[in-house]
Amino acid sequence: DAGITQSPRHKVTETGTPVTLRCHQTENHRYMYWYRQDPGHGLRLIHYSYGVKDTDKGEVSDGYSVSRSKTEDFLLTLESATSSQTSVYFCAISESSGSYEQYFGPGTRLTVT
Amino acid sequence: QQQVKQSPQSLIVQKGGISIINCAYENTAFDYFPWYQQFPGKGPALLIAIRPDVSEKKEGRFTISFNKSAKQFSLHIMDSQPGDSATYFCAALPPFNAGGTSYGKLTFGQGTILTVHP
């Protein structure tokens, strides 16, 4: 998985609790992305980062925040988890603009009860 | 707004047959069209990709056909094998422009679950 790890791999949490998912890369790639995967929707971009402390919103950013204090780590936080945020979350990385390929991590399955 | 529409949702093919998955896009600014393959419990992995300046790209048993005027592209898997059974996603990407504002934001289709029977 191209030097990308995600933690935790599985999590069950209750509605209203905060949750933080971590993506860690060893590739020193500039760009990092968080997607969620839901049946019938493919993968949808939540937030992305184009450098340390440089982040922006994606297609489905409501209810999520991110932070990137180091090149290798990109954190996704659900401030107050809701059942609609039950999903599989994937982190991806990409080199600079010379390469368009994105490499995906193994995913985190999050269940909000 | 679904900018990339993929069909069919599921596909069953016999071993040795041809699997065809279709995608249509709306944004004419897209200039990179990858296909990703995903096995259960794994993240998607790039399979093959095409730029709009060519109409076809082939890599082994996998071929992308691209029709710029129709804003459609498709994946053909020749001699389909049981090991090809996976979920396939098409995607589209606008250019990393000089201002860097697109930042590689992929737009994915809904996915196709391919099952190849032995």
CSV table of C-alpha atoms in Angstrom, one decimal:
chain,number,residue,atom,x,y,z
A,1,ASP,CA,0.0,0.0,0.0
A,2,ALA,CA,2.7,2.4,-1.0
A,3,GLY,CA,3.9,3.2,2.5
A,4,ILE,CA,0.5,4.4,3.8
A,5,THR,CA,-1.0,3.3,7.1
A,6,GLN,CA,-4.3,4.1,8.6
A,7,SER,CA,-5.3,3.8,12.2
A,8,PRO,CA,-7.5,2.5,13.6
A,9,ARG,CA,-8.5,0.0,11.0
A,10,HIS,CA,-11.9,-0.6,12.6
A,11,LYS,CA,-13.8,1.6,15.1
A,12,VAL,CA,-17.3,1.5,16.6
A,13,THR,CA,-18.4,4.7,18.4
A,14,GLU,CA,-21.5,6.2,19.7
A,15,THR,CA,-23.4,9.1,18.2
A,16,GLY,CA,-22.2,12.5,19.5
A,17,THR,CA,-18.6,11.4,20.4
A,18,PRO,CA,-15.6,12.8,18.7
A,19,VAL,CA,-13.5,10.5,16.5
A,20,THR,CA,-10.0,11.1,15.0
A,21,LEU,CA,-8.7,8.9,12.2
A,22,ARG,CA,-5.0,9.0,11.3
A,23,CYS,CA,-3.2,8.6,8.0
A,24,HIS,CA,0.6,8.2,8.1
A,25,GLN,CA,2.8,8.0,5.0
A,26,THR,CA,6.5,7.2,4.6
A,27,GLU,CA,6.7,8.4,1.0
A,28,ASN,CA,7.2,12.2,1.7
A,29,HIS,CA,4.4,13.0,-0.8
A,30,ARG,CA,3.1,16.5,-0.8
A,31,TYR,CA,-0.6,15.8,-1.4
A,32,MET,CA,-2.8,13.9,0.9
A,33,TYR,CA,-6.6,13.2,0.7
A,34,TRP,CA,-9.4,11.8,2.8
A,35,TYR,CA,-12.2,10.0,1.0
A,36,ARG,CA,-15.3,8.1,2.2
A,37,GLN,CA,-16.7,5.1,0.4
A,38,ASP,CA,-20.4,4.3,0.5
A,39,PRO,CA,-22.4,1.9,-1.6
A,40,GLY,CA,-23.8,3.6,-4.7
A,41,HIS,CA,-21.6,6.6,-4.3
A,42,GLY,CA,-18.1,5.4,-5.1
A,43,LEU,CA,-15.5,7.4,-3.3
A,44,ARG,CA,-16.1,11.0,-2.4
A,45,LEU,CA,-13.5,13.5,-1.3
A,46,ILE,CA,-13.9,14.9,2.2
A,47,HIS,CA,-10.8,17.1,2.6
A,48,TYR,CA,-7.4,17.3,1.1
A,49,SER,CA,-4.0,18.8,1.9
A,50,TYR,CA,-1.5,20.4,-0.5
A,51,GLY,CA,1.2,20.9,2.1
A,52,VAL,CA,1.9,21.1,5.8
A,53,LYS,CA,-0.9,23.2,7.4
A,54,ASP,CA,-2.4,23.7,3.9
A,55,THR,CA,-5.8,22.1,3.7
A,56,ASP,CA,-9.1,22.6,1.9
A,57,LYS,CA,-12.6,21.2,1.7
A,58,GLY,CA,-13.7,18.5,-0.7
A,59,GLU,CA,-17.2,17.5,-1.9
A,60,VAL,CA,-18.5,16.2,1.4
A,61,SER,CA,-16.7,18.2,4.1
A,62,ASP,CA,-19.6,19.0,6.5
A,63,GLY,CA,-19.1,17.5,9.9
A,64,TYR,CA,-15.4,16.8,9.3
A,65,SER,CA,-12.2,18.7,10.0
A,66,VAL,CA,-8.6,17.9,9.2
A,67,SER,CA,-5.1,18.9,10.3
A,68,ARG,CA,-1.6,18.4,8.9
A,69,SER,CA,1.2,19.5,11.2
A,70,LYS,CA,3.8,17.2,9.6
A,71,THR,CA,4.3,16.0,6.0
A,72,GLU,CA,3.8,12.4,7.0
A,73,ASP,CA,0.5,12.7,9.0
A,74,PHE,CA,-3.0,13.8,8.0
A,75,LEU,CA,-5.7,13.6,10.6
A,76,LEU,CA,-9.4,13.5,10.0
A,77,THR,CA,-11.7,14.4,12.9
A,78,LEU,CA,-15.4,13.9,13.3
A,79,GLU,CA,-16.3,16.5,15.9
A,80,SER,CA,-19.5,14.9,16.9
A,81,ALA,CA,-20.1,11.6,15.1
A,82,THR,CA,-23.5,10.9,13.5
A,83,SER,CA,-24.9,7.7,12.0
A,84,SER,CA,-24.6,9.2,8.5
A,85,GLN,CA,-20.9,9.1,9.0
A,86,THR,CA,-20.8,5.3,9.2
A,87,SER,CA,-18.6,4.5,6.3
A,88,VAL,CA,-15.2,3.3,5.1
A,89,TYR,CA,-12.6,6.0,5.1
A,90,PHE,CA,-9.6,6.0,2.8
A,91,CYS,CA,-6.5,8.1,2.9
A,92,ALA,CA,-4.6,8.7,-0.4
A,93,ILE,CA,-1.3,10.4,-1.2
A,94,SER,CA,0.1,11.8,-4.4
A,95,GLU,CA,3.4,13.2,-5.4
A,96,SER,CA,3.8,16.7,-6.8
A,97,SER,CA,2.0,17.8,-9.9
A,98,GLY,CA,4.2,15.8,-12.2
A,99,SER,CA,2.4,12.6,-11.3
A,100,TYR,CA,-1.4,12.2,-11.2
A,101,GLU,CA,-1.5,8.8,-9.6
A,102,GLN,CA,-3.0,8.6,-6.1
A,103,TYR,CA,-2.0,5.7,-3.8
A,104,PHE,CA,-4.6,4.6,-1.3
A,105,GLY,CA,-4.2,3.3,2.2
A,106,PRO,CA,-6.0,0.1,3.5
A,107,GLY,CA,-9.0,2.0,4.9
A,108,THR,CA,-10.7,2.5,8.2
A,109,ARG,CA,-14.2,1.0,8.8
A,110,LEU,CA,-16.1,3.4,11.1
A,111,THR,CA,-19.5,2.5,12.6
A,112,VAL,CA,-21.5,5.1,14.5
A,113,THR,CA,-24.2,3.6,16.6
B,1,GLN,CA,-24.1,16.6,-8.5
B,2,GLN,CA,-22.7,13.4,-9.9
B,3,GLN,CA,-20.1,14.5,-12.5
B,4,VAL,CA,-19.0,11.0,-13.4
B,5,LYS,CA,-21.7,8.3,-14.0
B,6,GLN,CA,-20.7,4.7,-14.2
B,7,SER,CA,-22.6,1.7,-15.4
B,8,PRO,CA,-23.4,-1.1,-14.8
B,9,GLN,CA,-23.5,-1.3,-11.0
B,10,SER,CA,-22.8,-5.0,-11.2
B,11,LEU,CA,-21.6,-7.4,-14.0
B,12,ILE,CA,-21.3,-11.1,-14.2
B,13,VAL,CA,-19.0,-12.6,-16.9
B,14,GLN,CA,-17.9,-16.1,-17.7
B,15,LYS,CA,-14.2,-16.9,-17.6
B,16,GLY,CA,-12.7,-16.0,-21.0
B,17,GLY,CA,-15.4,-13.4,-21.7
B,18,ILE,CA,-15.1,-9.7,-22.2
B,19,SER,CA,-16.1,-7.3,-19.4
B,20,ILE,CA,-17.1,-3.8,-20.4
B,21,ILE,CA,-17.7,-1.0,-17.9
B,22,ASN,CA,-18.8,2.4,-19.1
B,23,CYS,CA,-18.4,5.9,-17.7
B,24,ALA,CA,-19.7,9.3,-18.8
B,25,TYR,CA,-18.5,12.7,-17.5
B,26,GLU,CA,-19.9,16.2,-17.6
B,27,ASN,CA,-16.9,18.5,-16.9
B,28,THR,CA,-15.0,19.2,-20.1
B,29,ALA,CA,-12.1,20.4,-18.0
B,30,PHE,CA,-11.2,16.9,-16.9
B,31,ASP,CA,-8.0,15.8,-18.6
B,32,TYR,CA,-7.0,12.6,-16.9
B,33,PHE,CA,-9.2,9.5,-16.6
B,34,PRO,CA,-8.0,6.6,-14.4
B,35,TRP,CA,-9.5,3.3,-13.6
B,36,TYR,CA,-9.1,1.9,-10.2
B,37,GLN,CA,-9.4,-1.7,-9.1
B,38,GLN,CA,-10.4,-2.6,-5.5
B,39,PHE,CA,-10.4,-6.0,-3.9
B,40,PRO,CA,-12.5,-6.7,-0.7
B,41,GLY,CA,-10.8,-5.2,2.4
B,42,LYS,CA,-8.3,-3.2,0.4
B,43,GLY,CA,-7.8,0.3,-0.9
B,44,PRO,CA,-8.3,1.1,-4.6
B,45,ALA,CA,-5.3,0.7,-6.8
B,46,LEU,CA,-4.6,2.3,-10.1
B,47,LEU,CA,-5.2,-0.1,-13.0
B,48,ILE,CA,-4.8,2.0,-16.1
B,49,ALA,CA,-5.3,5.6,-17.1
B,50,ILE,CA,-5.8,7.7,-20.2
B,51,ARG,CA,-5.4,11.3,-21.3
B,52,PRO,CA,-8.0,12.8,-23.8
B,53,ASP,CA,-5.5,13.3,-26.6
B,54,VAL,CA,-5.7,9.5,-27.4
B,55,SER,CA,-8.7,7.4,-28.2
B,56,GLU,CA,-7.4,4.1,-26.8
B,57,LYS,CA,-4.9,2.8,-24.4
B,58,LYS,CA,-4.0,-0.9,-23.9
B,59,GLU,CA,-2.1,-2.6,-21.1
B,60,GLY,CA,-2.2,-6.4,-21.3
B,61,ARG,CA,-5.8,-7.5,-21.1
B,62,PHE,CA,-7.1,-4.1,-20.1
B,63,THR,CA,-8.1,-1.4,-22.6
B,64,ILE,CA,-9.5,2.0,-22.1
B,65,SER,CA,-11.5,3.4,-25.0
B,66,PHE,CA,-12.1,7.2,-24.9
B,67,ASN,CA,-14.6,9.3,-26.9
B,68,LYS,CA,-14.0,12.9,-26.2
B,69,SER,CA,-16.9,14.2,-28.3
B,70,ALA,CA,-19.4,12.0,-26.4
B,71,LYS,CA,-17.7,12.6,-23.1
B,72,GLN,CA,-17.5,8.9,-22.5
B,73,PHE,CA,-14.9,6.3,-21.7
B,74,SER,CA,-14.9,2.6,-21.0
B,75,LEU,CA,-12.8,-0.2,-19.6
B,76,HIS,CA,-12.6,-3.5,-21.5
B,77,ILE,CA,-11.2,-6.5,-19.9
B,78,MET,CA,-10.4,-9.2,-22.4
B,79,ASP,CA,-10.2,-12.9,-21.5
B,80,SER,CA,-11.7,-12.2,-18.1
B,81,GLN,CA,-10.4,-14.3,-15.3
B,82,PRO,CA,-11.8,-15.2,-11.8
B,83,GLY,CA,-8.9,-13.2,-10.3
B,84,ASP,CA,-10.3,-10.1,-12.0
B,85,SER,CA,-13.4,-10.3,-9.7
B,86,ALA,CA,-13.3,-6.9,-7.9
B,87,THR,CA,-14.9,-3.5,-7.8
B,88,TYR,CA,-13.9,-1.2,-10.5
B,89,PHE,CA,-14.1,2.6,-10.3
B,90,CYS,CA,-13.7,5.1,-13.1
B,91,ALA,CA,-12.5,8.6,-12.1
B,92,ALA,CA,-11.7,11.9,-13.7
B,93,LEU,CA,-9.3,14.7,-12.7
B,94,PRO,CA,-8.9,18.3,-13.8
B,95,PRO,CA,-5.4,19.4,-14.6
B,96,PHE,CA,-2.9,20.4,-11.9
B,97,ASN,CA,-2.9,24.0,-13.3
B,98,ALA,CA,-0.3,26.6,-12.8
B,99,GLY,CA,-2.1,27.9,-9.7
B,100,GLY,CA,-2.3,24.4,-8.3
B,101,THR,CA,-5.9,24.9,-7.4
B,102,SER,CA,-7.2,21.5,-8.6
B,103,TYR,CA,-4.7,19.7,-6.3
B,104,GLY,CA,-5.5,16.3,-7.8
B,105,LYS,CA,-9.1,16.2,-6.6
B,106,LEU,CA,-10.4,13.0,-8.2
B,107,THR,CA,-14.1,12.6,-9.0
B,108,PHE,CA,-15.2,8.9,-8.9
B,109,GLY,CA,-17.9,7.0,-10.6
B,110,GLN,CA,-20.2,4.9,-8.4
B,111,GLY,CA,-18.3,1.6,-9.0
B,112,THR,CA,-19.0,-1.7,-10.7
B,113,ILE,CA,-18.8,-5.0,-8.9
B,114,LEU,CA,-17.4,-7.5,-11.4
B,115,THR,CA,-17.8,-11.2,-10.9
B,116,VAL,CA,-16.0,-13.6,-13.2
B,117,HIS,CA,-17.3,-17.2,-13.0
B,118,PRO,CA,-14.9,-20.0,-13.6
